[in-house]
XYZ file of C-alpha atoms in Angstrom:
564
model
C 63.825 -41.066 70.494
C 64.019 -37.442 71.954
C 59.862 -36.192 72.937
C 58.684 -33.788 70.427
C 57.966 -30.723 71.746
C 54.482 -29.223 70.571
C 55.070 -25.451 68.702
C 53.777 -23.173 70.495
C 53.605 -19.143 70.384
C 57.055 -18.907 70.906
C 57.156 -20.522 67.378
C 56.372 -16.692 65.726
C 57.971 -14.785 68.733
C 55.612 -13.895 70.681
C 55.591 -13.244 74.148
C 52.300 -14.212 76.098
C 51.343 -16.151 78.797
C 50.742 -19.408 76.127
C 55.016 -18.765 75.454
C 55.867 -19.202 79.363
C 56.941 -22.311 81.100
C 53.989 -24.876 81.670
C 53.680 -24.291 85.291
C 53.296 -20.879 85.399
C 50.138 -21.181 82.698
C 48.988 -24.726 81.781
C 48.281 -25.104 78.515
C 45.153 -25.511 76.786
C 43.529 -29.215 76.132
C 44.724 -31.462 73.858
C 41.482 -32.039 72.182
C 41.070 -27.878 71.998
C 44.789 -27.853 70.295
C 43.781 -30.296 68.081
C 40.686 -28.484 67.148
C 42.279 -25.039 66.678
C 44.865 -26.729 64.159
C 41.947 -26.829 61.867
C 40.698 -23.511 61.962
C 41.395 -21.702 58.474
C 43.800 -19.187 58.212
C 41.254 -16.176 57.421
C 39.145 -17.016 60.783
C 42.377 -16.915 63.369
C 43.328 -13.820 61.449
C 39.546 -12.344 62.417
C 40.025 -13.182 65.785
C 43.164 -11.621 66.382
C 41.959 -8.006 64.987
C 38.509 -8.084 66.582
C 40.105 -9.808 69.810
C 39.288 -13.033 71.547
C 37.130 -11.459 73.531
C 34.956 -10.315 70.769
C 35.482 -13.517 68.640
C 36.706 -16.317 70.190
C 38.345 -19.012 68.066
C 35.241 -21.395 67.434
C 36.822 -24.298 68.901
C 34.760 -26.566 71.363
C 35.663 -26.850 74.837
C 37.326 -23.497 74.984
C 37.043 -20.707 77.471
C 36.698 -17.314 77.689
C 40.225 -17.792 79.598
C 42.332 -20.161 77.264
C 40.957 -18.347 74.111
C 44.296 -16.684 73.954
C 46.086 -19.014 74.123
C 44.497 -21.701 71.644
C 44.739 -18.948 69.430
C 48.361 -18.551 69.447
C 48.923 -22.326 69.432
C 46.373 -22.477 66.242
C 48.518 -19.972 64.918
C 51.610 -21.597 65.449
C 50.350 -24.685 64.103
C 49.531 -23.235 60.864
C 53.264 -21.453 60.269
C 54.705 -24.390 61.080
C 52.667 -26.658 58.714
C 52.638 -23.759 55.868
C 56.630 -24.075 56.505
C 56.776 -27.524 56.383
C 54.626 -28.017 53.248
C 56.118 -24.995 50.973
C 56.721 -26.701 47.629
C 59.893 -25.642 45.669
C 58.851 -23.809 42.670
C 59.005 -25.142 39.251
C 62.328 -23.772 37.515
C 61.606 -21.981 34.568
C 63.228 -22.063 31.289
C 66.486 -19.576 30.934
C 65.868 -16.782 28.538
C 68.031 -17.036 25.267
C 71.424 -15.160 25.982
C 71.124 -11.504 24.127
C 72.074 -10.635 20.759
C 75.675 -9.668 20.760
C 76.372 -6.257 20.361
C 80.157 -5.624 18.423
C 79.973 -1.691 18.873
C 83.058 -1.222 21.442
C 82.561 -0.611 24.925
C 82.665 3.237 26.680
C 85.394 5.237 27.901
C 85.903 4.578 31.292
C 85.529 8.549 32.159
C 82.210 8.588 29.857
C 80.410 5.323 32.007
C 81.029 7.349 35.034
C 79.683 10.274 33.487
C 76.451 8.871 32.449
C 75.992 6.837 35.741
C 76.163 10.678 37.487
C 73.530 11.640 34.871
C 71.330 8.676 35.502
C 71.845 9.193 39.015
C 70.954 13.061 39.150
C 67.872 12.631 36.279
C 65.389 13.345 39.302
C 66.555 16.737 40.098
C 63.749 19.520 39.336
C 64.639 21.052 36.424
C 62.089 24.553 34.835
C 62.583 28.080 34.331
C 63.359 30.626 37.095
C 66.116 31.070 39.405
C 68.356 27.162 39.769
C 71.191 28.221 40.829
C 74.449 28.254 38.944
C 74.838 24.440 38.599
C 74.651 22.818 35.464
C 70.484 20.878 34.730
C 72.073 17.183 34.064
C 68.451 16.132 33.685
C 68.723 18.159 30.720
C 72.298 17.027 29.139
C 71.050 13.661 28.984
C 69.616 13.693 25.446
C 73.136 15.504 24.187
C 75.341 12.866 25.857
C 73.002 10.129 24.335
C 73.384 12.147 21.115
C 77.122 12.293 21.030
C 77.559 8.225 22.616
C 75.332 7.234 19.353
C 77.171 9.099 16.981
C 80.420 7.834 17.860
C 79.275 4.475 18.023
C 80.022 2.797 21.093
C 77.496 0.163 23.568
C 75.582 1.030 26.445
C 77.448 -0.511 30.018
C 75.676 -3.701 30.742
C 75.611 -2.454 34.678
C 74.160 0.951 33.284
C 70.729 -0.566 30.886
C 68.546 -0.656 33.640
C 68.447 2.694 34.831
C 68.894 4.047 31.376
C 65.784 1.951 30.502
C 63.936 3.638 33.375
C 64.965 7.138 32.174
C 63.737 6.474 28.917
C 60.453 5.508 30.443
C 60.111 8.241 32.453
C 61.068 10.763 29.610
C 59.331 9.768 26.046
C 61.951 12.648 24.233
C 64.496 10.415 25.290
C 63.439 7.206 23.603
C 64.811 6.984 20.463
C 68.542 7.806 21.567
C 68.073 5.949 24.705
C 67.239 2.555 23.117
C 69.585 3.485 20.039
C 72.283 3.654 22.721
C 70.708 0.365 24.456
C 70.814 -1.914 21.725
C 70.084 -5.728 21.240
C 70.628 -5.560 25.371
C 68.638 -3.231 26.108
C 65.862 -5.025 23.974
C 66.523 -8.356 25.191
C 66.512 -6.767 29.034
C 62.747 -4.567 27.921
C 61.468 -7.947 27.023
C 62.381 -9.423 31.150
C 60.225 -6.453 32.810
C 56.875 -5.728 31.496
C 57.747 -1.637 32.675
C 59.974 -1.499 30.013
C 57.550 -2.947 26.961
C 58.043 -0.159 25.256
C 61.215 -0.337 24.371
C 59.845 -3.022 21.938
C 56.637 -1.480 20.282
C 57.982 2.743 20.644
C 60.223 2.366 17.971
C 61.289 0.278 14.747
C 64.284 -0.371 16.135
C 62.306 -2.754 18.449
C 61.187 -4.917 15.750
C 62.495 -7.671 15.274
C 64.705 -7.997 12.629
C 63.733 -11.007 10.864
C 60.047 -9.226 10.908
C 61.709 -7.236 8.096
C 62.575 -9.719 6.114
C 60.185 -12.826 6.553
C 57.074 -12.695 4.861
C 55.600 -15.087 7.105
C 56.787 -13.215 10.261
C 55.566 -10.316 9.076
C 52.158 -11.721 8.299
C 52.122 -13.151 11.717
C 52.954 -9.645 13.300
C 50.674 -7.703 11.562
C 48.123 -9.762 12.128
C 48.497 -10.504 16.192
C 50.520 -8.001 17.345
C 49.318 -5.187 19.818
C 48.634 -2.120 17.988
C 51.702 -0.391 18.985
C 53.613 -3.333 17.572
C 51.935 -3.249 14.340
C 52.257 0.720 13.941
C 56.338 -0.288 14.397
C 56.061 -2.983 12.820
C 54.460 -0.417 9.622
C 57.113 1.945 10.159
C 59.787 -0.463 10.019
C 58.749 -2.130 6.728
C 57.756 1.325 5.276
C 61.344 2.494 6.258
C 62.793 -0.309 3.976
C 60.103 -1.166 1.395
C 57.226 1.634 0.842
C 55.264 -0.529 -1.376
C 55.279 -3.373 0.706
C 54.302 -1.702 3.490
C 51.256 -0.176 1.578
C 50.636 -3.876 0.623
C 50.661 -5.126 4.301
C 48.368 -2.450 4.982
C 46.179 -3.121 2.626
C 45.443 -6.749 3.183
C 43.674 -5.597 6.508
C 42.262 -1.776 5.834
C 38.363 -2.676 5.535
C 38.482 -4.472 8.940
C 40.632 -1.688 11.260
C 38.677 0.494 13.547
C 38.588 4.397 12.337
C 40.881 5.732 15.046
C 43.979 2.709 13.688
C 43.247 3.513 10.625
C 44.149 6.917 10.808
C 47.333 6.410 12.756
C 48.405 3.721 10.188
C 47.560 6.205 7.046
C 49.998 8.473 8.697
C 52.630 6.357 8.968
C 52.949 6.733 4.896
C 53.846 9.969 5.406
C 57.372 8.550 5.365
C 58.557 8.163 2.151
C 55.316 9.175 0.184
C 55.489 9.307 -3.322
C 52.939 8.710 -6.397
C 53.311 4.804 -5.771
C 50.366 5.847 -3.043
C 48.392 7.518 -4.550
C 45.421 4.840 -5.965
C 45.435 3.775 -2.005
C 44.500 7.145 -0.751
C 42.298 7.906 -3.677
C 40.460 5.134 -2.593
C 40.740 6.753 1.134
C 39.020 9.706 0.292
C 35.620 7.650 -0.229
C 36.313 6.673 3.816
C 33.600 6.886 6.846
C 35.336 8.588 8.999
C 35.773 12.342 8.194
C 39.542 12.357 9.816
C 40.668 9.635 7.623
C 39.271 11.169 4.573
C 41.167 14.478 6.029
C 44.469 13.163 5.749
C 44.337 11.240 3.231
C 43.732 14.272 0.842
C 46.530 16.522 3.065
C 49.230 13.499 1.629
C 47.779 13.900 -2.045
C 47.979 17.663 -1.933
C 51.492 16.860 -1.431
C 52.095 14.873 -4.272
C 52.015 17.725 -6.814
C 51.190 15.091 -10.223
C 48.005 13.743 -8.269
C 44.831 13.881 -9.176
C 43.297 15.394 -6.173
C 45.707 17.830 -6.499
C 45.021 18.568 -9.953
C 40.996 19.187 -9.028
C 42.265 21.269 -6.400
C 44.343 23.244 -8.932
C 41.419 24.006 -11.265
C 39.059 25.242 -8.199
C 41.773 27.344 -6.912
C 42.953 28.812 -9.983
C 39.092 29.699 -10.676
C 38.685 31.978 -7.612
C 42.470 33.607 -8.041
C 43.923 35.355 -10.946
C 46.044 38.885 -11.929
C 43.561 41.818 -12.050
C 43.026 43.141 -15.238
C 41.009 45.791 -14.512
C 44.231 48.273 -13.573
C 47.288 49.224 -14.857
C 49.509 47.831 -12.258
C 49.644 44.152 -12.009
C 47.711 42.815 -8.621
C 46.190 39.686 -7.672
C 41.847 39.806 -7.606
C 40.173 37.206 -5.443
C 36.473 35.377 -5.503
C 36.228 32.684 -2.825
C 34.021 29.945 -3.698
C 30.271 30.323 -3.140
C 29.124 26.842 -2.000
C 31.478 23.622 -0.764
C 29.926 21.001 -3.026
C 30.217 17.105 -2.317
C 33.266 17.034 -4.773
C 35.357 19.317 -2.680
C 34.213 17.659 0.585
C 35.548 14.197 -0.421
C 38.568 15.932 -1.660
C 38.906 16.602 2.085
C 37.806 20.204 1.925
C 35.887 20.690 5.280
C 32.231 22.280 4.945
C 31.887 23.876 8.308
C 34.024 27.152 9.066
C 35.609 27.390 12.632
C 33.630 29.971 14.900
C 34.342 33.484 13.700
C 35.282 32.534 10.282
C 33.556 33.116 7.527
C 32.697 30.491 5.051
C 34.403 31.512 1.793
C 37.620 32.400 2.817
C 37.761 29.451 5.013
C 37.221 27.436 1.607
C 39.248 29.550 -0.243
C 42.138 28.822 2.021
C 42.266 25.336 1.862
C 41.473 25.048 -1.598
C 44.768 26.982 -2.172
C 46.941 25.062 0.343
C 45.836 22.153 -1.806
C 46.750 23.278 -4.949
C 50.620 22.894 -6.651
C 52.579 26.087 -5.844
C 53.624 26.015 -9.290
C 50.386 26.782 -11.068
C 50.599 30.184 -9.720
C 53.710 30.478 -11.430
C 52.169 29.586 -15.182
C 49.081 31.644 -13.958
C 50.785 34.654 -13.043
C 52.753 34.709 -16.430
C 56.149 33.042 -15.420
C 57.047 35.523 -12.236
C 59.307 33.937 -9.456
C 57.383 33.029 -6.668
C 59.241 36.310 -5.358
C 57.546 38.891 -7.757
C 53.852 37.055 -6.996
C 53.929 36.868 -2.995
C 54.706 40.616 -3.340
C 51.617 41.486 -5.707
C 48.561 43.802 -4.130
C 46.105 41.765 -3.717
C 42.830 43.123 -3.757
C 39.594 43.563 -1.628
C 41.937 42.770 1.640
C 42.147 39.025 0.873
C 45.891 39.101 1.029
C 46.832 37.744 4.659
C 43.897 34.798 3.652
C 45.857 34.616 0.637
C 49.505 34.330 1.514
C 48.225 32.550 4.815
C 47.401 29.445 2.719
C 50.310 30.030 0.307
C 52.319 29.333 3.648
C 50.946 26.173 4.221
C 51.044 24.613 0.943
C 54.978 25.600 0.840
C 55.585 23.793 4.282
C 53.096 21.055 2.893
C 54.626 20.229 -0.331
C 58.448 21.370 1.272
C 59.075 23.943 -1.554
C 62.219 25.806 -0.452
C 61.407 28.726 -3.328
C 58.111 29.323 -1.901
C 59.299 29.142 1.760
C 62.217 31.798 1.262
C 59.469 33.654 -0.594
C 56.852 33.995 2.280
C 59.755 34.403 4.638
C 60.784 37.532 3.193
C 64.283 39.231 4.480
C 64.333 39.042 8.321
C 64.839 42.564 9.149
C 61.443 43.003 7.877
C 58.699 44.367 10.483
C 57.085 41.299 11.182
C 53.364 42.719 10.920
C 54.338 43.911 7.107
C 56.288 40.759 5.992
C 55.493 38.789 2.507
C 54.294 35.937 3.870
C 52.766 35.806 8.146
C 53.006 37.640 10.561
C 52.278 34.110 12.343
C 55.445 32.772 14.344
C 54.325 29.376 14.039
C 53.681 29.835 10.252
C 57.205 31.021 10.213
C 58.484 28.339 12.073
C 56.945 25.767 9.437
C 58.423 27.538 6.452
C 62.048 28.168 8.066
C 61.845 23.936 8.607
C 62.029 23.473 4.735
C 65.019 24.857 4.653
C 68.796 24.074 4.780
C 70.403 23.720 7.949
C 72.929 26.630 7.322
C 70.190 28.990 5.608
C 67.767 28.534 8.153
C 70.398 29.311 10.942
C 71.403 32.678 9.393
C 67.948 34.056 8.786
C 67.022 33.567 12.339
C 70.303 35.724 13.275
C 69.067 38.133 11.370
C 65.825 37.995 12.868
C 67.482 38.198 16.345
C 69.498 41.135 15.330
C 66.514 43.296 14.201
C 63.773 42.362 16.457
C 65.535 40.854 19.221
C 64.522 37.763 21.472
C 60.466 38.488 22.111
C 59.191 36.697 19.335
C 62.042 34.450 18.451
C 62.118 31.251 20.907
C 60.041 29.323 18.557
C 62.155 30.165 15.144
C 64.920 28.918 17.666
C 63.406 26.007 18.791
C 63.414 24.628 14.524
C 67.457 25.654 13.991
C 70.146 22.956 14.533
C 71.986 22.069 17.161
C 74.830 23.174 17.944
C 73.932 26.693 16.593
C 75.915 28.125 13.977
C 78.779 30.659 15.255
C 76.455 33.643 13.648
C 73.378 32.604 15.374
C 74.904 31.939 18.542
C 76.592 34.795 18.455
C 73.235 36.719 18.244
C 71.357 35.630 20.549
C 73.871 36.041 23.339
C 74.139 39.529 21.825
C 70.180 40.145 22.290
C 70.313 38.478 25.967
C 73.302 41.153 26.550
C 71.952 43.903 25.416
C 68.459 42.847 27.922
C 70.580 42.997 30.331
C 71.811 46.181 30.458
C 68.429 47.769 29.326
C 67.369 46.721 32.638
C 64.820 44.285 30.859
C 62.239 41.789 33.476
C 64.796 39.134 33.658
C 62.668 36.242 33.994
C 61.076 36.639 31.243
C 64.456 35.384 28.832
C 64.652 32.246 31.126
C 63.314 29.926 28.103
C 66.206 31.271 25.615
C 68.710 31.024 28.398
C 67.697 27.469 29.115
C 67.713 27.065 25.125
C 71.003 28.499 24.795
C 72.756 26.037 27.832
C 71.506 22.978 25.526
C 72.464 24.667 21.721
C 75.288 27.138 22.237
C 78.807 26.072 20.574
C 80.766 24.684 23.677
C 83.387 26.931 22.424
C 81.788 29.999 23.047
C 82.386 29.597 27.031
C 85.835 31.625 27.107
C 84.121 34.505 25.407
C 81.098 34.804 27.900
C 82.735 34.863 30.851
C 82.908 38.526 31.111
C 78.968 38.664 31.134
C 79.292 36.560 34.644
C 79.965 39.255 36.921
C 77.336 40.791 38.820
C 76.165 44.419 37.797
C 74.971 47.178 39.645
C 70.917 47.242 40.257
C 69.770 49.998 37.346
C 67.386 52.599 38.556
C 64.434 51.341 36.752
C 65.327 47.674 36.547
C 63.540 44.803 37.373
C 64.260 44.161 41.232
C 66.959 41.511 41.812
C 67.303 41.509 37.729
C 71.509 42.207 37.976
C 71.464 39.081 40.294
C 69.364 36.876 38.493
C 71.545 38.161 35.049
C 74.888 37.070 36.400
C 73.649 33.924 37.596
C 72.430 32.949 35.080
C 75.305 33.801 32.989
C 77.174 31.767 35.279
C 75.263 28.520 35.330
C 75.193 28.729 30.691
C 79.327 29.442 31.018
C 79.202 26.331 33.667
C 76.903 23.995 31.023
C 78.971 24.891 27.843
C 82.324 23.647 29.714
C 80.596 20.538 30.968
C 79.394 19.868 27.705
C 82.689 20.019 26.189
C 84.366 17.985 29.148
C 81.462 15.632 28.104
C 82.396 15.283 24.529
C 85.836 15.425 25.191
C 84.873 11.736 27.677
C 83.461 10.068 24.737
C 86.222 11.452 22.081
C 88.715 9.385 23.681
């Protein structure tokens, strides 16, 4: 039998005196060897970052001299028993093949294209100057859009970086894991960074959770809290009352801040069903939940908290008698009793507004828009809105009347307030309040809502109109699109601060008709600086013309991939 040969420093690659032949160094004693073998891992680790000459190995018999090298032997020891003694792991159990998924598989031109979108999703993307290159980051959500629509599976090769996008990006969540499917799922459930994919959304629950009464039980009552808000929404989505029933059989015992989240969740699909469950949230602790629960009855016009609400209003407005012209007198409340608190009218006034007309207002957002109708002898919501009103309470007035119409989604009352869009904003119907605006332009139809922001645009221009855009759908209309590249033309050449239109430029890249590229590609070419201008502004202007006529044809190469 061949000698063994005893490891030595040489065993790690290392090159010291202990790794050279035995008669240029001798090697330490046997006895020290032996000793050093012993000597735990953490202690030879000590000694080699505070030196041997600072902390020898504690091994008897050893010198100052062979301290080195019994501590390279020790070490070499211990690899070579740590490599000898590695236990295989214990196999764990496969994970159950996916789901299948029978939507058909991408055009090949469409997987590359969303592997280069994956790929580029890191870029910088904001406002300013970018160049005249297409922001991918920012097509992602329309490819996602248009890949969901037409039905087809995510690339098996492609879930994992999609999954990461969607994690980095919460907008693009509900397309992305649309798009993923029972893959995507079963892949979230391997990698604890992509969890959310199975709580964000009620297309991560399960879908026997929908239809077992048992599982359900078992979710609601276990789950994380994310889970159980899905697991809420899913039900709700396919059963309203049995979702208030699940919800129900737990209420009492949630903490304030769930309880809240989960009343909001029967915001979908609200309807007089609810109503004895959020009478009974009015008497909550916490002031929040008592809050919302009476916004959702105010918007169930046959309740009885909005029936209160009707009578309290309807006592502090009513026509004027006292002229001959019709007109609309006003008497706020005097004192917020405990009845209107619990029906979720709130007590103390923001600072700098006064206490009755901060009542006042919400007791009219409360109350039915069509009591005003009766009250004000059967005149359209129209006629009414455009009634003096007296003692300056009108913008309190029509204010609230704004809220209750986006509230209670009352399309009559909305195109009321709006008023025609070529109207100075400051002397409109309704608010001068973009915002407010916003909210009422959201109740209505796609194609109605589209044309009176055009209109908008072409009377007032582009200053006060990003958020009205931000609420219109996308693609815009041929009308609205054609308006607001009208408005960012006519900018231009009044020698306008250029910067300031980058948000509606960025807008119009993701919304524009891809159609519309031929026609701007005579606003591309450069123009002479303006005396008075902004400096650089002709520069910025083409560019920027450029890089919109460069995202509208990718966009339409793009849908053109996934048509085929």
């Amino acid at each position: 039998m061949p000698q063994t040969t005893r490891p030595t420093a040489t065993t790690i690659g290392a090159t010291t005196p202990a790794s050279r032949s035995a008669s240029a160094s001798p090697p330490a004693s046997a006895s020290a060897s032996a000793s050093a073998g012993h000597l735990p891992w953490e202690d030879l680790v000590t000694s080699a970052l505070l030196g041997t000459d600072r902390r020898p190995p504690a091994v008897h018999g050893t010198g100052s001299a062979d301290a080195p090298a019994v501590l390279l032997d020790a070490a070499a020891l211990h690899t070579v028993r740590r490599r000898a003694g590695l236990l295989p792991a214990v196999p764990e159990a496969r994970p159950e093949p996916a789901a299948p998924d029978p939507r058909p598989a991408l055009p090949e031109a469409a997987r590359h294209r969303l592997a280069h979108l994956l790929a580029d999703r890191s870029t910088p993307s904001g406002g300013g100057r970018r160049g005249t290159a297409p922001d991918l980051t920012e097509l992602i959500p329309q490819w996602l859009a248009i890949a969901n629509r037409r039905g087809f599976r995510a690339p098996a090769a492609l879930l994992a970086p999609l999954l990461d996008a969607a994690r980095a990006r919460t907008d693009l969540r509900p397309q992305a894991l649309a798009f993923a499917g029972p893959r995507g799922r079963w892949l979230a459930g391997l990698n604890p960074d992509w969890k959310f994919a199975l709580r964000d959304s009620a297309r991560g629950t399960p879908q026997d959770a929908l239809t077992d009464p048992d599982t359900v039980a078992r979710l609601w009552e276990e789950g994380l809290f994310a889970e159980r808000v899905a697991l809420l929404d899913a039900v709700r989505a396919q059963d309203p009352p049995a979702a208030l029933a699940l919800l129900a059989t737990t209420w009492p015992t949630e903490r304030a801040e769930d309880r809240l989240m989960f009343l909001d969740s029967l915001r979908s699909g609200l309807g007089d069903a609810d109503e004895p469950f959020l009478e009974q949230a009015l008497s909550d602790r916490s002031r929040n939940v008592r809050a919302t629960a009476a916004e959702l009855l105010s918007a169930l016009p046959a309740s009885a908290l909005a029936g209160r609400m009707a009578a309290r209003a309807l006592s502090c407005v009513h026509p004027d008698r006292t002229g001959d012209a019709a007109s609309i007198a006003v008497e706020a409340p005097h004192e917020c009793d405990a009845g209107m608190q619990r029906d979720g009218i709130v007590a103390v006034p923001p600072t700098g507004r006064g206490e009755r007309s901060w009542w006042l207002g919400q007791l009219v957002e409360a109350a039915p828009l069509g009591v005003w109708e009766v009250r004000f002898g059967g005149r359209p919501a129209e006629e009414i809105v455009a009634l003096p009103v007296a003692d300056d309470w009108a913008d309190e007035l029509h204010t609230a009347w704004c809220r209750a119409a986006a509230r209670q989604r009352n399309p009559r009352w909305s195109r009321a307030l709006l008023g025609r869009p070529s109207e100075p904003v400051a002397s409109g119907p309704g608010t001068a309040s973009i915002a407010e605006r916003s909210k009422l332009l959201a109740v209505l139809d796609e194609g109605e809502r589209a044309s009176w922001v055009a209109g908008f645009i072409a009377a007032h221009g582009l200053s006060e109109a990003f958020q009205l855009l931000g609420v219109c759908t996308v693609p815009w209309t041929g009308p609205l699109g054609r308006a607001v590249v009208d408005a960012l033309d006519i900018a231009r050449d009044g020698g306008s601060y250029p910067w300031s239109f980058s948000g509606v430029m960025g807008l119009a890249e993701r919304c524009l008709d891809p159609a519309e590229a031929d026609r701007l590609e005579v606003l591309t070419a450069a123009q002479d600086e303006r005396e008075g201008a902004s400096p650089g502004a002709g520069g910025y202007w083409s560019e920027a013309f450029q890089r919109l006529v460069s995202t509208l044809r990718l966009r339409a190469a793009m849908e053109a991939e996934l048509m085929t």
